[in-house]
Tab-separated table of C-alpha atoms and ligand atoms in Angstrom:
chain	number	residue	atom	x	y	z
A	663	MET	CA	58.396	-82.122	-229.922
A	664	ALA	CA	61.906	-81.594	-228.798
A	665	ARG	CA	62.107	-79.920	-225.248
A	666	ILE	CA	64.131	-77.963	-223.691
A	667	LYS	CA	64.495	-77.515	-219.330
A	668	GLN	CA	65.112	-74.161	-218.023
A	669	GLU	CA	65.692	-73.778	-214.337
A	670	ARG	CA	64.708	-70.626	-212.730
A	671	GLU	CA	64.166	-68.458	-209.165
A	672	ILE	CA	60.859	-66.738	-209.100
A	673	PRO	CA	60.484	-63.980	-207.198
A	674	VAL	CA	57.417	-64.150	-204.219
A	675	VAL	CA	56.336	-61.152	-204.007
A	676	ALA	CA	52.750	-60.795	-202.328
A	677	GLY	CA	51.004	-63.269	-199.991
A	678	TYR	CA	47.587	-63.534	-199.568
A	679	ASP	CA	44.387	-65.637	-197.412
A	680	VAL	CA	42.427	-65.619	-200.801
A	681	VAL	CA	43.623	-65.454	-204.330
A	682	VAL	CA	41.192	-65.414	-206.743
A	683	CYS	CA	42.611	-66.185	-210.503
A	684	GLY	CA	40.257	-64.742	-213.060
A	685	GLY	CA	38.537	-61.312	-213.063
A	686	GLY	CA	35.372	-62.358	-214.865
A	687	PRO	CA	31.917	-62.349	-213.442
A	688	GLY	CA	32.525	-65.420	-211.079
A	689	GLY	CA	35.322	-63.810	-209.956
A	690	ILE	CA	35.207	-60.074	-209.686
A	691	ILE	CA	31.999	-61.374	-207.584
A	692	ALA	CA	33.917	-64.287	-205.542
A	693	ALA	CA	37.021	-61.554	-204.955
A	694	LEU	CA	34.257	-59.032	-203.704
A	695	ALA	CA	33.191	-61.349	-201.440
A	696	SER	CA	36.444	-63.166	-199.797
A	697	ALA	CA	37.798	-59.367	-199.216
A	698	ARG	CA	34.047	-58.343	-197.008
A	699	GLU	CA	33.903	-61.005	-195.078
A	700	GLY	CA	37.400	-59.538	-194.146
A	701	ALA	CA	40.190	-61.948	-195.962
A	702	LYS	CA	43.621	-60.348	-197.830
A	703	THR	CA	42.403	-60.979	-201.120
A	704	CYS	CA	43.807	-60.642	-205.037
A	705	ILE	CA	42.760	-61.047	-208.217
A	706	ILE	CA	44.611	-61.331	-211.204
A	707	GLU	CA	43.620	-60.955	-214.563
A	708	ARG	CA	45.628	-61.641	-218.249
A	709	TYR	CA	43.852	-58.255	-220.081
A	710	GLY	CA	43.990	-54.288	-218.272
A	711	PHE	CA	40.346	-54.254	-216.654
A	712	LEU	CA	37.769	-56.383	-214.969
A	713	GLY	CA	34.981	-58.016	-216.881
A	714	GLY	CA	35.991	-61.066	-218.032
A	715	MET	CA	32.992	-62.501	-220.953
A	716	ALA	CA	31.299	-59.485	-220.396
A	717	THR	CA	33.685	-56.327	-221.159
A	718	ALA	CA	37.146	-58.519	-223.150
A	719	GLY	CA	34.351	-60.802	-224.833
A	720	LEU	CA	31.366	-57.433	-225.532
A	721	VAL	CA	28.899	-60.223	-224.333
A	722	ALA	CA	25.820	-58.751	-223.078
A	723	PRO	CA	23.298	-58.036	-222.031
A	724	ILE	CA	23.620	-60.268	-218.027
A	725	SER	CA	21.351	-62.706	-218.260
A	726	VAL	CA	19.015	-63.402	-215.957
A	727	PHE	CA	18.633	-62.518	-212.477
A	728	ASN	CA	15.118	-63.482	-212.250
A	729	TYR	CA	12.601	-66.717	-212.602
A	730	ASN	CA	9.365	-65.482	-213.810
A	731	GLY	CA	9.979	-61.826	-212.691
A	732	ARG	CA	11.102	-62.891	-209.082
A	733	ARG	CA	14.655	-62.530	-208.428
A	734	ILE	CA	16.704	-65.762	-207.896
A	735	ILE	CA	20.269	-64.144	-208.223
A	736	ASP	CA	20.662	-61.494	-205.414
A	737	GLY	CA	22.290	-60.115	-202.628
A	738	LEU	CA	26.767	-59.160	-204.113
A	739	PRO	CA	25.478	-59.744	-207.827
A	740	TRP	CA	22.336	-57.171	-207.880
A	741	GLU	CA	24.382	-55.150	-206.276
A	742	PHE	CA	27.215	-54.676	-208.277
A	743	VAL	CA	23.788	-54.126	-211.111
A	744	GLU	CA	23.119	-51.261	-208.746
A	745	ARG	CA	26.136	-49.838	-208.382
A	746	LEU	CA	26.693	-49.741	-211.969
A	747	ALA	CA	22.975	-47.866	-212.733
A	748	ALA	CA	23.620	-45.930	-210.151
A	749	ILE	CA	25.939	-44.294	-212.947
A	750	GLY	CA	24.292	-44.634	-216.043
A	751	GLY	CA	25.927	-47.502	-217.086
A	752	ALA	CA	23.098	-50.449	-216.798
A	753	ARG	CA	19.444	-51.001	-217.663
A	754	GLU	CA	17.318	-53.903	-216.515
A	755	GLU	CA	14.834	-55.455	-218.481
A	756	LYS	CA	11.753	-56.994	-217.133
A	757	PRO	CA	10.544	-59.432	-216.373
A	758	LEU	CA	13.681	-61.639	-216.835
A	759	GLY	CA	15.744	-59.710	-215.473
A	760	ASN	CA	17.961	-59.022	-218.002
A	761	ILE	CA	21.040	-55.873	-218.043
A	762	THR	CA	22.217	-54.255	-220.461
A	763	PHE	CA	25.132	-52.375	-219.970
A	764	SER	CA	27.886	-49.805	-220.942
A	765	PRO	CA	31.356	-52.155	-221.021
A	766	GLU	CA	33.440	-49.390	-219.661
A	767	LYS	CA	31.024	-48.297	-216.659
A	768	TYR	CA	31.089	-52.095	-216.632
A	769	LYS	CA	34.938	-51.767	-215.627
A	770	LEU	CA	35.404	-49.256	-213.840
A	771	VAL	CA	32.528	-49.936	-211.241
A	772	ALA	CA	33.897	-53.451	-211.084
A	773	GLN	CA	37.861	-51.932	-209.589
A	774	ARG	CA	36.114	-49.418	-207.828
A	775	MET	CA	34.417	-52.459	-205.759
A	776	LEU	CA	37.207	-54.231	-205.044
A	777	LYS	CA	39.007	-51.397	-204.387
A	778	GLU	CA	36.741	-49.973	-201.907
A	779	ALA	CA	36.669	-53.563	-200.795
A	780	GLY	CA	40.618	-53.626	-200.346
A	781	VAL	CA	41.148	-56.250	-202.765
A	782	ASP	CA	44.716	-56.596	-204.581
A	783	ILE	CA	44.875	-56.212	-208.476
A	784	TYR	CA	46.870	-57.447	-211.068
A	785	PHE	CA	46.423	-56.778	-214.402
A	786	HIS	CA	48.132	-58.025	-217.279
A	787	SER	CA	49.157	-60.708	-215.778
A	788	TYR	CA	48.912	-64.291	-216.813
A	789	ILE	CA	48.604	-67.412	-214.755
A	790	THR	CA	50.885	-69.938	-216.225
A	791	GLY	CA	51.275	-71.737	-213.775
A	792	ALA	CA	50.612	-73.467	-210.410
A	793	GLU	CA	53.210	-74.401	-207.402
A	794	TYR	CA	51.752	-77.283	-204.838
A	795	GLU	CA	52.649	-80.342	-202.784
A	796	LYS	CA	50.987	-83.792	-201.660
A	797	ASP	CA	50.429	-84.687	-198.274
A	798	PRO	CA	50.650	-88.125	-196.937
A	799	ASP	CA	47.065	-88.013	-197.316
A	800	GLY	CA	47.823	-87.364	-200.466
A	801	ASN	CA	45.885	-83.924	-200.793
A	802	SER	CA	46.593	-82.000	-203.162
A	803	ARG	CA	47.256	-77.980	-201.966
A	804	ILE	CA	48.312	-75.610	-203.797
A	805	ARG	CA	51.266	-73.048	-202.717
A	806	TYR	CA	51.583	-70.647	-204.911
A	807	VAL	CA	50.292	-69.504	-208.896
A	808	ILE	CA	53.521	-68.224	-211.253
A	809	ILE	CA	52.353	-65.439	-213.344
A	810	ASP	CA	53.877	-63.545	-216.068
A	811	ASN	CA	54.455	-60.166	-216.924
A	812	LYS	CA	56.149	-56.989	-217.620
A	813	ASN	CA	58.356	-57.703	-214.472
A	814	GLY	CA	58.685	-61.306	-215.126
A	815	ALA	CA	57.294	-63.958	-213.545
A	816	GLU	CA	56.863	-64.185	-210.028
A	817	ALA	CA	54.970	-66.163	-207.329
A	818	ILE	CA	51.954	-65.009	-205.407
A	819	ALA	CA	51.100	-67.241	-202.440
A	820	GLY	CA	48.338	-67.713	-201.045
A	821	ARG	CA	46.390	-70.565	-198.733
A	822	TYR	CA	42.966	-70.665	-200.863
A	823	PHE	CA	42.281	-70.000	-204.165
A	824	ILE	CA	39.523	-69.419	-206.772
A	825	ASP	CA	39.560	-70.928	-210.059
A	826	ALA	CA	37.729	-68.184	-211.667
A	827	THR	CA	39.259	-68.487	-215.131
A	828	GLY	CA	36.218	-69.805	-216.616
A	829	ASP	CA	38.369	-72.308	-218.429
A	830	SER	CA	40.176	-73.847	-214.734
A	831	ASP	CA	43.053	-72.869	-216.211
A	832	LEU	CA	44.838	-72.890	-212.312
A	833	ALA	CA	43.018	-76.014	-211.785
A	834	ALA	CA	44.516	-78.190	-214.510
A	835	MET	CA	47.704	-76.949	-213.583
A	836	ALA	CA	47.279	-78.347	-210.645
A	837	GLY	CA	45.870	-81.342	-211.801
A	838	VAL	CA	42.916	-81.646	-210.604
A	839	PRO	CA	40.849	-84.255	-212.697
A	840	MET	CA	38.461	-82.646	-215.479
A	841	GLN	CA	34.421	-83.522	-216.445
A	842	PRO	CA	34.732	-85.834	-219.367
A	843	VAL	CA	35.414	-84.115	-223.062
A	844	PRO	CA	31.768	-83.761	-224.478
A	845	GLU	CA	30.958	-84.934	-227.901
A	846	GLN	CA	31.363	-81.140	-229.448
A	847	LEU	CA	31.852	-78.044	-227.402
A	848	GLN	CA	29.004	-75.644	-227.894
A	849	PRO	CA	30.706	-72.664	-230.517
A	850	ALA	CA	32.959	-69.957	-230.228
A	851	SER	CA	31.739	-66.382	-231.330
A	852	LEU	CA	33.545	-63.498	-232.249
A	853	ILE	CA	30.610	-61.040	-230.851
A	854	PHE	CA	31.203	-57.891	-233.252
A	855	MET	CA	30.150	-54.066	-232.438
A	856	LEU	CA	28.835	-52.172	-234.294
A	857	SER	CA	27.912	-48.202	-235.424
A	858	GLY	CA	25.134	-46.332	-237.427
A	859	VAL	CA	22.218	-48.782	-236.454
A	860	ASP	CA	18.197	-47.259	-236.645
A	861	THR	CA	18.777	-49.272	-232.981
A	862	ASP	CA	14.377	-47.640	-232.739
A	863	ALA	CA	14.329	-50.144	-235.468
A	864	LEU	CA	15.386	-53.264	-233.732
A	865	PRO	CA	14.036	-54.717	-230.434
A	866	MET	CA	17.013	-54.517	-228.618
A	867	ILE	CA	18.009	-57.157	-226.326
A	868	ARG	CA	17.449	-60.271	-227.705
A	869	HIS	CA	17.181	-63.347	-225.508
A	870	SER	CA	15.094	-66.172	-224.419
A	871	GLN	CA	12.378	-65.930	-222.270
A	872	GLN	CA	10.197	-68.728	-220.875
A	873	GLY	CA	8.202	-70.472	-224.057
A	874	VAL	CA	9.776	-68.190	-226.588
A	875	ASN	CA	13.462	-68.305	-228.974
A	876	TYR	CA	14.793	-64.870	-228.789
A	877	HIS	CA	17.017	-64.634	-231.316
A	878	ASP	CA	16.054	-62.359	-233.970
A	879	LEU	CA	14.014	-64.590	-236.696
A	880	MET	CA	13.241	-62.048	-239.588
A	881	ILE	CA	17.191	-62.293	-240.662
A	882	ARG	CA	18.122	-65.384	-239.297
A	883	ASP	CA	15.299	-67.118	-242.020
A	884	LEU	CA	16.938	-64.120	-245.176
A	885	PHE	CA	20.417	-65.571	-243.571
A	886	THR	CA	19.582	-69.000	-244.212
A	887	LYS	CA	17.711	-68.714	-246.613
A	888	LEU	CA	20.787	-67.311	-249.160
A	889	ARG	CA	22.554	-69.701	-247.566
A	890	GLU	CA	20.858	-72.283	-248.678
A	891	GLU	CA	20.974	-70.574	-251.547
A	892	GLY	CA	24.332	-69.445	-252.571
A	893	THR	CA	23.207	-66.450	-252.961
A	894	GLU	CA	26.046	-65.323	-250.642
A	895	ASP	CA	28.329	-66.613	-249.528
A	896	VAL	CA	27.454	-66.052	-246.182
A	897	PRO	CA	29.489	-67.612	-243.211
A	898	MET	CA	28.241	-70.763	-239.764
A	899	PHE	CA	26.288	-68.451	-238.008
A	900	GLY	CA	24.034	-68.847	-234.688
A	901	GLY	CA	21.242	-66.117	-233.423
A	902	PRO	CA	21.038	-63.540	-234.481
A	903	TRP	CA	21.579	-61.631	-230.809
A	904	TYR	CA	21.992	-57.492	-230.923
A	905	CYS	CA	22.052	-55.770	-227.886
A	906	GLY	CA	22.828	-52.522	-227.195
A	907	ILE	CA	25.566	-50.673	-224.621
A	908	LEU	CA	23.309	-47.578	-223.670
A	909	ALA	CA	24.377	-45.477	-226.262
A	910	ASP	CA	22.580	-43.913	-230.136
A	911	GLY	CA	22.506	-46.577	-232.567
A	912	ILE	CA	25.626	-48.311	-231.341
A	913	VAL	CA	24.938	-52.413	-230.587
A	914	LEU	CA	26.490	-54.940	-230.290
A	915	VAL	CA	25.929	-58.420	-232.575
A	916	ASN	CA	26.342	-61.549	-231.373
A	917	MET	CA	26.271	-64.767	-234.596
A	918	THR	CA	29.666	-65.115	-235.295
A	919	ARG	CA	30.093	-69.383	-234.883
A	920	HIS	CA	32.484	-71.419	-234.735
A	921	PHE	CA	33.514	-74.649	-232.893
A	922	ALA	CA	37.033	-74.774	-231.728
A	923	ASP	CA	39.126	-76.349	-228.199
A	924	MET	CA	39.655	-72.901	-226.756
A	925	THR	CA	42.339	-73.551	-224.415
A	926	ASP	CA	44.311	-74.892	-227.003
A	927	ASN	CA	46.963	-71.422	-228.364
A	928	ARG	CA	46.850	-72.537	-232.116
A	929	VAL	CA	42.839	-73.752	-232.571
A	930	ALA	CA	42.307	-70.230	-230.453
A	931	GLY	CA	44.733	-68.040	-233.016
A	932	GLU	CA	43.150	-68.866	-236.163
A	933	MET	CA	39.502	-68.743	-234.585
A	934	GLU	CA	40.002	-65.419	-234.080
A	935	CYS	CA	41.418	-64.939	-237.405
A	936	LEU	CA	38.745	-66.707	-239.055
A	937	LEU	CA	35.511	-65.847	-237.221
A	938	ARG	CA	37.180	-61.664	-237.317
A	939	GLU	CA	36.834	-61.847	-241.380
A	940	ASN	CA	33.519	-63.377	-240.991
A	941	ALA	CA	32.391	-60.642	-239.045
A	942	HIS	CA	33.500	-58.610	-241.463
A	943	ARG	CA	31.397	-60.277	-243.581
A	944	TYR	CA	28.232	-60.422	-241.301
A	945	THR	CA	29.213	-56.120	-241.327
A	946	GLU	CA	28.278	-56.463	-245.596
A	947	LEU	CA	25.629	-58.512	-245.041
A	948	LEU	CA	23.428	-56.836	-242.988
A	949	ARG	CA	24.119	-53.475	-244.309
A	950	LYS	CA	22.880	-54.599	-248.001
A	951	TYR	CA	19.944	-56.277	-246.596
A	952	ILE	CA	18.813	-54.987	-243.712
A	953	PRO	CA	17.770	-51.440	-244.101
A	954	ALA	CA	18.312	-51.002	-239.561
A	955	PHE	CA	21.994	-51.437	-240.414
A	956	LYS	CA	22.497	-49.414	-243.880
A	957	ASN	CA	24.697	-46.871	-242.517
A	958	ALA	CA	26.488	-49.953	-240.204
A	959	GLU	CA	30.133	-49.198	-239.437
A	960	LEU	CA	31.847	-51.790	-237.402
A	961	ILE	CA	33.741	-50.031	-235.455
A	962	ALA	CA	35.087	-52.987	-232.981
A	963	THR	CA	35.490	-56.682	-232.626
A	964	ALA	CA	35.521	-57.953	-228.731
A	965	PRO	CA	39.155	-58.190	-227.977
A	966	MET	CA	38.508	-61.775	-227.540
A	967	THR	CA	36.979	-64.363	-229.096
A	968	GLY	CA	33.598	-65.751	-226.976
A	969	ILE	CA	33.915	-69.002	-224.895
A	970	ARG	CA	30.725	-71.395	-224.264
A	971	GLU	CA	32.071	-73.896	-223.065
A	972	THR	CA	35.694	-75.255	-222.318
A	973	ARG	CA	37.351	-77.612	-219.242
A	974	ARG	CA	35.627	-77.917	-216.143
A	975	ILE	CA	36.064	-79.583	-213.002
A	976	LEU	CA	35.438	-82.987	-211.457
A	977	GLY	CA	34.263	-82.185	-208.588
A	978	ALA	CA	33.183	-83.046	-204.997
A	979	HIS	CA	29.375	-83.370	-206.892
A	980	THR	CA	28.453	-83.830	-210.353
A	981	LEU	CA	25.942	-80.930	-210.912
A	982	THR	CA	23.175	-82.770	-213.314
A	983	GLY	CA	21.105	-81.646	-215.789
A	984	GLU	CA	17.961	-83.758	-214.231
A	985	GLU	CA	18.754	-82.530	-210.390
A	986	TYR	CA	18.780	-79.129	-212.306
A	987	LEU	CA	15.728	-78.915	-214.337
A	988	GLU	CA	13.582	-81.028	-211.401
A	989	ALA	CA	14.970	-77.824	-209.105
A	990	ILE	CA	16.652	-80.181	-206.561
A	991	ASP	CA	16.934	-78.187	-203.627
A	992	PHE	CA	20.352	-79.760	-201.682
A	993	PRO	CA	21.519	-79.470	-198.493
A	994	ASP	CA	24.175	-77.620	-199.082
A	995	SER	CA	22.694	-75.652	-202.301
A	996	VAL	CA	24.679	-72.484	-202.179
A	997	ALA	CA	23.826	-70.532	-205.988
A	998	ARG	CA	20.711	-70.583	-208.112
A	999	GLY	CA	19.891	-70.551	-211.631
A	1000	CYS	CA	16.895	-69.561	-213.731
A	1001	HIS	CA	18.215	-69.541	-217.381
A	1002	PRO	CA	16.971	-71.722	-220.220
A	1003	VAL	CA	19.725	-74.539	-221.141
A	1004	ASP	CA	20.286	-73.005	-224.218
A	1005	ILE	CA	22.973	-75.806	-226.089
A	1006	HIS	CA	24.754	-74.009	-228.747
A	1007	SER	CA	24.784	-76.404	-232.328
A	1008	ALA	CA	29.085	-76.798	-232.284
A	1009	ASN	CA	28.301	-77.800	-235.833
A	1010	SER	CA	24.644	-75.463	-237.515
A	1011	THR	CA	23.211	-72.399	-236.910
A	1012	SER	CA	20.821	-74.187	-234.206
A	1013	GLN	CA	20.168	-74.319	-230.863
A	1014	ARG	CA	18.605	-76.227	-228.631
A	1015	CYS	CA	16.919	-74.777	-225.828
A	1016	GLN	CA	14.756	-76.484	-222.357
A	1017	PHE	CA	12.807	-74.296	-220.301
A	1018	MET	CA	12.954	-74.440	-217.000
A	1019	LYS	CA	10.472	-75.340	-214.641
A	1020	ASP	CA	11.947	-73.498	-211.758
A	1021	ALA	CA	15.347	-71.997	-211.000
A	1022	GLY	CA	17.370	-74.389	-210.042
A	1023	PHE	CA	20.087	-75.085	-207.374
A	1024	VAL	CA	23.643	-75.482	-207.204
A	1025	PRO	CA	24.713	-77.626	-204.248
A	1026	TYR	CA	28.787	-76.469	-202.162
A	1027	ARG	CA	30.253	-80.003	-203.592
A	1028	SER	CA	30.361	-78.268	-206.915
A	1029	LEU	CA	32.597	-75.946	-206.180
A	1030	TYR	CA	35.660	-77.832	-205.232
A	1031	ALA	CA	37.150	-80.852	-206.807
A	1032	PRO	CA	38.050	-83.893	-203.199
A	1033	SER	CA	42.003	-83.875	-201.764
A	1034	PHE	CA	42.220	-80.486	-203.531
A	1035	PRO	CA	41.516	-78.465	-199.551
A	1036	ASN	CA	42.273	-75.230	-200.791
A	1037	LEU	CA	41.112	-74.759	-204.303
A	1038	LEU	CA	37.965	-74.301	-205.293
A	1039	VAL	CA	35.999	-72.616	-207.789
A	1040	ALA	CA	33.838	-70.086	-209.165
A	1041	GLY	CA	32.462	-70.190	-212.718
A	1042	ARG	CA	31.094	-71.502	-215.695
A	1043	ASN	CA	33.972	-74.400	-215.238
A	1044	PHE	CA	32.078	-75.713	-212.431
A	1045	SER	CA	31.420	-79.291	-211.289
A	1046	ALA	CA	28.142	-80.453	-213.620
A	1047	ASP	CA	27.011	-82.272	-216.636
A	1048	GLU	CA	26.469	-80.456	-219.802
A	1049	VAL	CA	23.277	-79.786	-219.691
A	1050	ALA	CA	23.736	-78.259	-215.763
A	1051	SER	CA	26.649	-76.281	-217.574
A	1052	ALA	CA	24.078	-74.376	-220.052
A	1053	SER	CA	21.808	-72.936	-217.903
A	1054	VAL	CA	24.102	-72.147	-215.007
A	1055	ARG	CA	27.177	-70.460	-217.335
A	1056	VAL	CA	25.354	-67.155	-217.974
A	1057	GLN	CA	26.962	-64.506	-215.991
A	1058	ALA	CA	23.786	-63.932	-213.508
A	1059	SER	CA	24.019	-67.438	-211.951
A	1060	VAL	CA	27.948	-67.217	-212.055
A	1061	MET	CA	28.385	-63.893	-210.551
A	1062	GLY	CA	25.892	-66.150	-207.886
A	1063	LEU	CA	28.699	-68.964	-208.128
A	1064	GLY	CA	31.253	-66.553	-207.451
A	1065	GLN	CA	29.469	-65.371	-204.275
A	1066	ALA	CA	28.868	-68.735	-202.569
A	1067	ALA	CA	33.230	-69.578	-203.364
A	1068	GLY	CA	34.991	-66.638	-201.901
A	1069	THR	CA	31.767	-66.451	-198.588
A	1070	ALA	CA	32.655	-69.999	-198.207
A	1071	ALA	CA	36.923	-69.157	-199.219
A	1072	ALA	CA	37.048	-66.809	-196.439
A	1073	ILE	CA	35.331	-69.038	-193.984
A	1074	ALA	CA	37.930	-71.797	-194.415
A	1075	ALA	CA	40.489	-69.260	-193.888
A	1076	LYS	CA	38.754	-67.853	-190.783
A	1077	GLY	CA	38.352	-71.638	-189.283
A	1078	ASN	CA	42.055	-72.396	-191.215
A	1079	THR	CA	39.813	-75.613	-192.399
A	1080	GLY	CA	40.210	-77.645	-195.377
A	1081	VAL	CA	36.942	-76.085	-197.900
A	1082	ASP	CA	35.571	-79.291	-198.256
A	1083	LYS	CA	35.596	-78.983	-194.611
A	1084	VAL	CA	33.485	-75.529	-194.137
A	1085	ASN	CA	30.624	-75.774	-192.056
A	1086	THR	CA	27.806	-75.360	-194.529
A	1087	ASP	CA	25.070	-74.461	-192.780
A	1088	THR	CA	26.942	-71.285	-191.432
A	1089	LEU	CA	27.734	-70.580	-194.969
A	1090	ARG	CA	24.397	-70.812	-195.925
A	1091	ALA	CA	23.741	-68.376	-193.519
A	1092	ARG	CA	26.132	-65.844	-194.072
A	1093	LEU	CA	24.991	-65.945	-197.327
A	1094	LEU	CA	21.421	-65.101	-196.622
A	1095	GLU	CA	23.027	-62.589	-194.129
A	1096	LEU	CA	23.862	-61.026	-198.297
A	1097	GLY	CA	20.992	-61.144	-199.456
A	1098	ALA	CA	21.640	-64.897	-201.670
A	1099	ASN	CA	18.197	-66.400	-202.800
A	1100	LEU	CA	18.067	-70.233	-201.370
A	1101	SER	CA	15.433	-71.231	-201.201
A	1102	ASN	CA	12.196	-70.770	-203.242
B	2680	FAD	C1	28.969	-65.951	-227.637
B	2680	FAD	C2	28.744	-66.089	-226.036
B	2680	FAD	C3	27.606	-65.975	-226.165
B	2680	FAD	C4	26.811	-65.511	-224.320
B	2680	FAD	N1	25.445	-64.727	-224.399
B	2680	FAD	C5	25.367	-64.956	-222.991
B	2680	FAD	C6	23.816	-63.405	-222.454
B	2680	FAD	O1	23.419	-63.360	-223.752
B	2680	FAD	N2	24.528	-63.430	-221.315
B	2680	FAD	C7	25.039	-63.994	-220.423
B	2680	FAD	O2	24.738	-63.769	-219.469
B	2680	FAD	N3	25.629	-65.417	-220.480
B	2680	FAD	C8	25.680	-65.074	-221.476
B	2680	FAD	N4	27.023	-66.252	-222.055
B	2680	FAD	C9	27.322	-66.459	-221.246
B	2680	FAD	C10	28.843	-65.853	-220.072
B	2680	FAD	O3	29.328	-65.037	-221.180
B	2680	FAD	C11	30.489	-66.809	-219.812
B	2680	FAD	O4	29.752	-68.113	-219.547
B	2680	FAD	C12	30.637	-66.410	-218.009
B	2680	FAD	O5	31.239	-64.963	-218.987
B	2680	FAD	C13	31.661	-67.057	-217.575
B	2680	FAD	O6	31.700	-66.058	-216.460
B	2680	FAD	P1	33.470	-66.575	-215.700
B	2680	FAD	O7	33.463	-65.869	-215.029
B	2680	FAD	O8	32.817	-67.748	-215.701
B	2680	FAD	O9	34.107	-66.220	-216.467
B	2680	FAD	P2	34.934	-64.951	-218.092
B	2680	FAD	O10	34.142	-64.667	-218.252
B	2680	FAD	O11	35.044	-66.319	-219.132
B	2680	FAD	O12	35.924	-65.409	-217.239
B	2680	FAD	C14	36.794	-65.478	-216.923
B	2680	FAD	C15	37.989	-64.165	-216.980
B	2680	FAD	O13	39.289	-65.136	-216.574
B	2680	FAD	C16	40.830	-64.543	-217.409
B	2680	FAD	N5	41.569	-65.215	-217.536
B	2680	FAD	C17	41.421	-66.456	-218.134
B	2680	FAD	N6	42.386	-67.118	-218.373
B	2680	FAD	C18	43.784	-66.951	-217.565
B	2680	FAD	C19	45.100	-66.659	-217.212
B	2680	FAD	N7	45.426	-68.215	-217.175
B	2680	FAD	N8	45.164	-65.846	-216.452
B	2680	FAD	C20	45.292	-64.923	-216.250
B	2680	FAD	N9	43.876	-64.509	-216.203
B	2680	FAD	C21	43.029	-65.326	-217.059
B	2680	FAD	C22	39.334	-64.575	-218.448
B	2680	FAD	O14	40.275	-62.875	-219.075
B	2680	FAD	C23	38.887	-63.614	-217.395
B	2680	FAD	O15	39.128	-62.333	-217.478
B	2680	FAD	C24	28.050	-65.998	-223.113
B	2680	FAD	C25	28.652	-66.367	-224.106
B	2680	FAD	C26	29.884	-66.679	-225.253
B	2680	FAD	C27	30.584	-67.345	-224.870
């Protein structure tokens, strides 16, 4: 491939104690935690709104806050849900603690809470580079992130950085080693929104409960039969799962699926085209065969295709499925998860669900990589194997990771210490004060 060399001067437009990269569920709560702890904090997001998969991917519901009816993910994540509920933007389904929400109210509450906490928000800013230096001990310290927006290229200086991009974009640019790539990543899915649905005829939250794989079996069986018989063109699908947005007749449908490495721009572009075609095709099929969808109109596809799995960092500790499913409580446990292990097949309509015996734990060491003393991660890119990641990646637990990473970054900033040197007793004590549930 031909290459060009470009030399350019980039203005350093601001500096922060903590720079949060990515404004999804992990990043929002990380920025909130960091700012509330007194660190000068900003958040950088490529879209013009916060929420990540929750809003840009139209992924709903927020799963799951509870295990056996008891709240496991607590503190700032739950405060966020309460703020959303206070303006009619969230409704809890018990006993799982699944949250159906309004994506528009989600965007509003997220920006309000961050602004109230004093977080500077950089919207429409794509993180495209990291400037870092190596010290004599071989440690890499990030000094600036480069963002590209309408103003051109800009550099933002930071003392500490939190990679909440889901895809580990910042960590990859800074040279952090990644987990080995699994044989097949979980598939991507473009979620679409239908109006005119007879929502009274559909159970609105279709999700995995303990012992029950909660997709719509009637529609699944029908589409499987149509696919096998070849009577209709039925693209690959998963689920299907539906969730409302607290508005009459409106349903989000999660059923398109295709395998893709969504960190490759060209692959991701092709995937958007294919899955958009498929969303329209499914709308036709649902209208034709399912009475509740007879009058359905496709009113939106999500601004971006939903990504279940990409790069995860190789952290100081890689949380394994065994540790997680056995609910091993680490001396430095800082977050928890209680969703079933949920692995969607890359090349078939199936899904492998493993139900938890108890809520699992995430150690602080899974949030940073050795030799990167000013970088933490907050989100599905934390250091875990495929099994542990397939549970913790859901939104409530990712918010819990954000709470831990944001609090830890602020503590590190106060003490001017490496993230690996943060006293985990102090961190855990602070998380407990915030309301986190770190024990059975
Ligand atoms: C199809 C599908 C269905 C799912 N179903 C559920 C479900 O029912 N319940 C549930 O709770 N979870 C579900 N999940 C999982 C969940 O939505 C995600 O795992 C979770 O949102 C991850 O949060 P995050 O903060 O790590 O990343 P994300 O939500 O992906 O947020 C990352 C943010 O970073 C921004 N960003 C990324 N790269 C850059 C860059 N270079 N520059 C600037 N900004 C950047 C993105 O725009 C985004 O806002 C589902 C996921 C998918 C794909």
